[in-house]
Coordinates of N, CA, C and O in Angstrom, one line a residue:
M101 N 17.6 -49.6 11.2 CA 16.4 -49.1 11.5 C 15.9 -48.3 12.7 O 15.7 -47.2 12.6
K102 N 17.2 -48.3 13.3 CA 17.1 -47.9 14.8 C 17.2 -46.1 14.2 O 16.3 -45.2 15.0
A103 N 18.2 -45.8 13.4 CA 18.5 -44.0 13.1 C 17.2 -43.4 12.3 O 17.0 -42.4 12.7
K104 N 16.2 -44.4 11.9 CA 15.1 -44.0 11.0 C 14.6 -43.7 11.5 O 13.8 -42.6 11.6
T105 N 13.9 -44.1 12.5 CA 12.8 -44.1 13.8 C 13.4 -42.7 14.2 O 12.2 -41.7 14.8
E106 N 14.8 -42.6 14.9 CA 15.2 -41.6 15.5 C 14.8 -40.1 14.3 O 14.9 -39.1 15.3
N107 N 15.2 -40.3 13.5 CA 15.3 -39.0 12.5 C 13.6 -38.7 12.6 O 13.3 -37.3 12.2
Q108 N 12.8 -39.7 12.4 CA 11.4 -39.2 12.2 C 10.9 -38.8 13.5 O 10.4 -37.5 13.7
T109 N 11.3 -38.7 14.3 CA 10.6 -38.4 15.9 C 11.4 -36.9 16.1 O 10.3 -36.1 16.8
R110 N 12.6 -36.6 15.5 CA 13.2 -35.4 15.6 C 12.4 -34.7 14.6 O 11.8 -33.3 14.7
K111 N 11.8 -35.3 13.1 CA 11.0 -34.3 12.3 C 9.5 -33.9 13.1 O 9.3 -33.2 12.6
S112 N 9.5 -34.6 13.6 CA 7.8 -34.3 14.3 C 7.6 -33.7 15.3 O 6.8 -32.8 15.7
K113 N 8.8 -33.4 16.4 CA 9.4 -32.1 17.2 C 9.2 -30.9 16.7 O 8.8 -29.9 17.7
I114 N 9.6 -31.3 15.2 CA 10.0 -29.7 15.0 C 8.6 -29.0 15.1 O 7.5 -29.3 13.9
P115 N 8.2 -27.2 15.7 CA 7.3 -26.8 15.6 C 6.7 -26.8 13.6 O 7.8 -26.0 13.4
T116 N 5.6 -26.6 13.7 CA 5.8 -25.9 11.8 C 5.0 -24.5 11.8 O 4.3 -24.5 13.1
Q117 N 5.1 -23.7 11.4 CA 4.1 -22.5 11.2 C 3.5 -22.7 10.3 O 2.7 -23.9 9.7
P118 N 2.3 -22.0 11.0 CA 0.9 -21.9 9.9 C 0.5 -21.5 9.0 O 1.4 -20.9 8.8
P119 N -0.1 -22.0 8.0 CA -0.1 -21.2 6.5 C -1.0 -20.0 6.7 O -1.5 -19.6 7.6
L120 N -0.3 -19.1 6.1 CA -0.2 -17.9 5.7 C -1.9 -17.8 4.9 O -1.5 -17.9 4.0
H121 N -2.7 -16.9 5.4 CA -3.7 -16.9 4.7 C -3.7 -14.8 3.9 O -2.4 -14.8 3.5
D122 N -4.6 -15.1 2.4 CA -4.0 -14.6 1.6 C -4.8 -12.4 2.0 O -3.8 -11.9 1.2
F123 N -5.2 -12.5 3.1 CA -5.5 -11.4 3.5 C -4.5 -11.5 4.8 O -4.6 -12.2 5.9
Y124 N -3.2 -10.4 5.0 CA -2.4 -10.5 6.1 C -2.6 -8.9 6.8 O -2.3 -8.0 6.0
M125 N -3.3 -8.7 8.2 CA -3.3 -7.5 8.5 C -2.2 -7.6 9.8 O -2.7 -8.0 10.7
P126 N -1.5 -6.4 9.5 CA -0.6 -6.5 10.4 C -1.0 -5.8 12.1 O -1.8 -5.0 11.5
A127 N -0.4 -6.1 12.7 CA -0.7 -5.2 14.1 C -0.3 -3.6 14.6 O -1.5 -3.8 14.7
M128 N 0.4 -3.3 13.3 CA 0.9 -1.8 13.6 C 0.2 -1.4 11.9 O 1.2 -2.2 11.4
P129 N -0.4 0.1 12.1 CA -0.5 -0.1 10.8 C 1.0 0.4 10.3 O 1.5 1.0 11.1
P130 N 1.2 1.2 8.8 CA 2.8 1.5 8.1 C 2.6 3.2 8.6 O 1.3 3.8 9.5
T131 N 3.7 3.1 9.4 CA 4.1 4.9 9.9 C 3.3 6.0 9.0 O 2.9 7.1 9.4
D132 N 3.8 5.8 7.6 CA 3.1 6.8 6.3 C 1.8 6.9 6.2 O 1.2 8.1 6.5
L133 N 0.7 6.2 7.5 CA -0.5 6.6 7.2 C -0.5 7.1 8.6 O -1.5 8.1 8.3
I134 N 0.6 6.4 9.4 CA -0.2 7.6 10.6 C 0.3 9.1 10.8 O -0.3 9.8 11.4
I135 N 1.3 9.2 9.8 CA 1.8 10.8 10.1 C 0.4 11.6 8.8 O 0.3 12.7 9.0
A136 N 0.3 11.1 8.0 CA -0.9 11.1 6.8 C -1.8 12.2 7.9 O -2.8 12.6 7.6
L137 N -2.7 10.9 8.4 CA -3.5 11.0 9.5 C -3.4 12.4 10.4 O -4.0 13.2 10.6
A138 N -2.2 12.3 11.3 CA -2.1 13.5 11.9 C -2.2 14.7 11.4 O -2.6 15.3 11.9
K139 N -1.8 14.9 9.7 CA -1.3 15.9 9.4 C -3.2 16.7 8.8 O -3.1 17.5 9.2
W140 N -3.9 15.6 8.5 CA -5.0 15.5 8.2 C -5.7 16.2 9.8 O -6.8 17.6 9.3
L141 N -5.7 15.8 10.6 CA -6.3 16.0 12.0 C -5.8 17.6 12.5 O -6.6 18.3 12.9
R142 N -4.7 17.9 12.4 CA -3.9 19.5 12.6 C -4.5 20.1 11.8 O -5.1 21.3 12.3
K143 N -4.8 19.8 10.2 CA -5.2 20.4 9.4 C -6.8 20.8 10.0 O -7.5 22.3 9.5
Q144 N -7.5 20.2 9.9 CA -9.1 20.1 10.3 C -9.1 20.6 11.7 O -10.1 21.6 11.8
Y145 N -8.1 20.8 12.8 CA -8.6 21.6 14.1 C -8.1 22.9 13.7 O -8.9 23.9 14.2
R146 N -7.2 23.0 13.2 CA -6.8 24.8 12.8 C -8.2 25.3 12.1 O -8.3 26.1 11.7
R147 N -8.6 24.4 10.8 CA -9.7 25.0 10.3 C -10.9 25.6 11.3 O -11.7 26.7 10.9
I148 N -11.9 24.7 12.0 CA -12.0 24.5 13.1 C -11.8 26.1 13.7 O -12.7 26.8 14.1
R149 N -10.7 25.8 14.4 CA -10.5 27.2 15.3 C -10.2 28.5 14.3 O -10.9 29.6 15.4
Q150 N -10.0 28.2 13.4 CA -9.6 30.0 12.2 C -11.2 30.4 12.4 O -11.3 31.3 12.4
R151 N -11.9 29.3 12.0 CA -13.4 29.8 12.0 C -14.1 29.9 13.2 O -15.2 31.1 13.0
G152 N -13.9 29.5 13.8 CA -14.6 30.2 15.2 C -13.8 31.4 15.4 O -14.6 32.2 16.3
R153 N -12.9 31.5 15.6 CA -11.9 32.9 15.3 C -12.3 34.5 14.7 O -12.6 35.4 14.9
S154 N -13.0 33.7 13.7 CA -13.2 35.0 12.7 C -14.4 35.5 12.7 O -14.8 36.7 12.5
S155 N -15.2 35.0 13.4 CA -16.9 35.2 13.5 C -17.1 36.0 14.8 O -18.2 36.2 15.0
F156 N -15.7 35.9 15.7 CA -15.9 36.9 16.6 C -15.6 38.4 16.0 O -15.5 39.7 16.9
S157 N -14.8 38.4 15.0 CA -14.0 39.8 14.5 C -15.2 40.6 14.2 O -16.0 40.6 13.5

């Protein structure tokens, strides 16, 4: 009888994980997304700089 209660108290002390939701947003976005955004920003920056230089010529 005593062993059964010890077993139950051990199980109750083990922390359980909270249930996961259907939508999970990681803290860090995927690396491919960061690379794609960086390429797009560089392209836009070059376009703006090129447009500004051609108007002075």
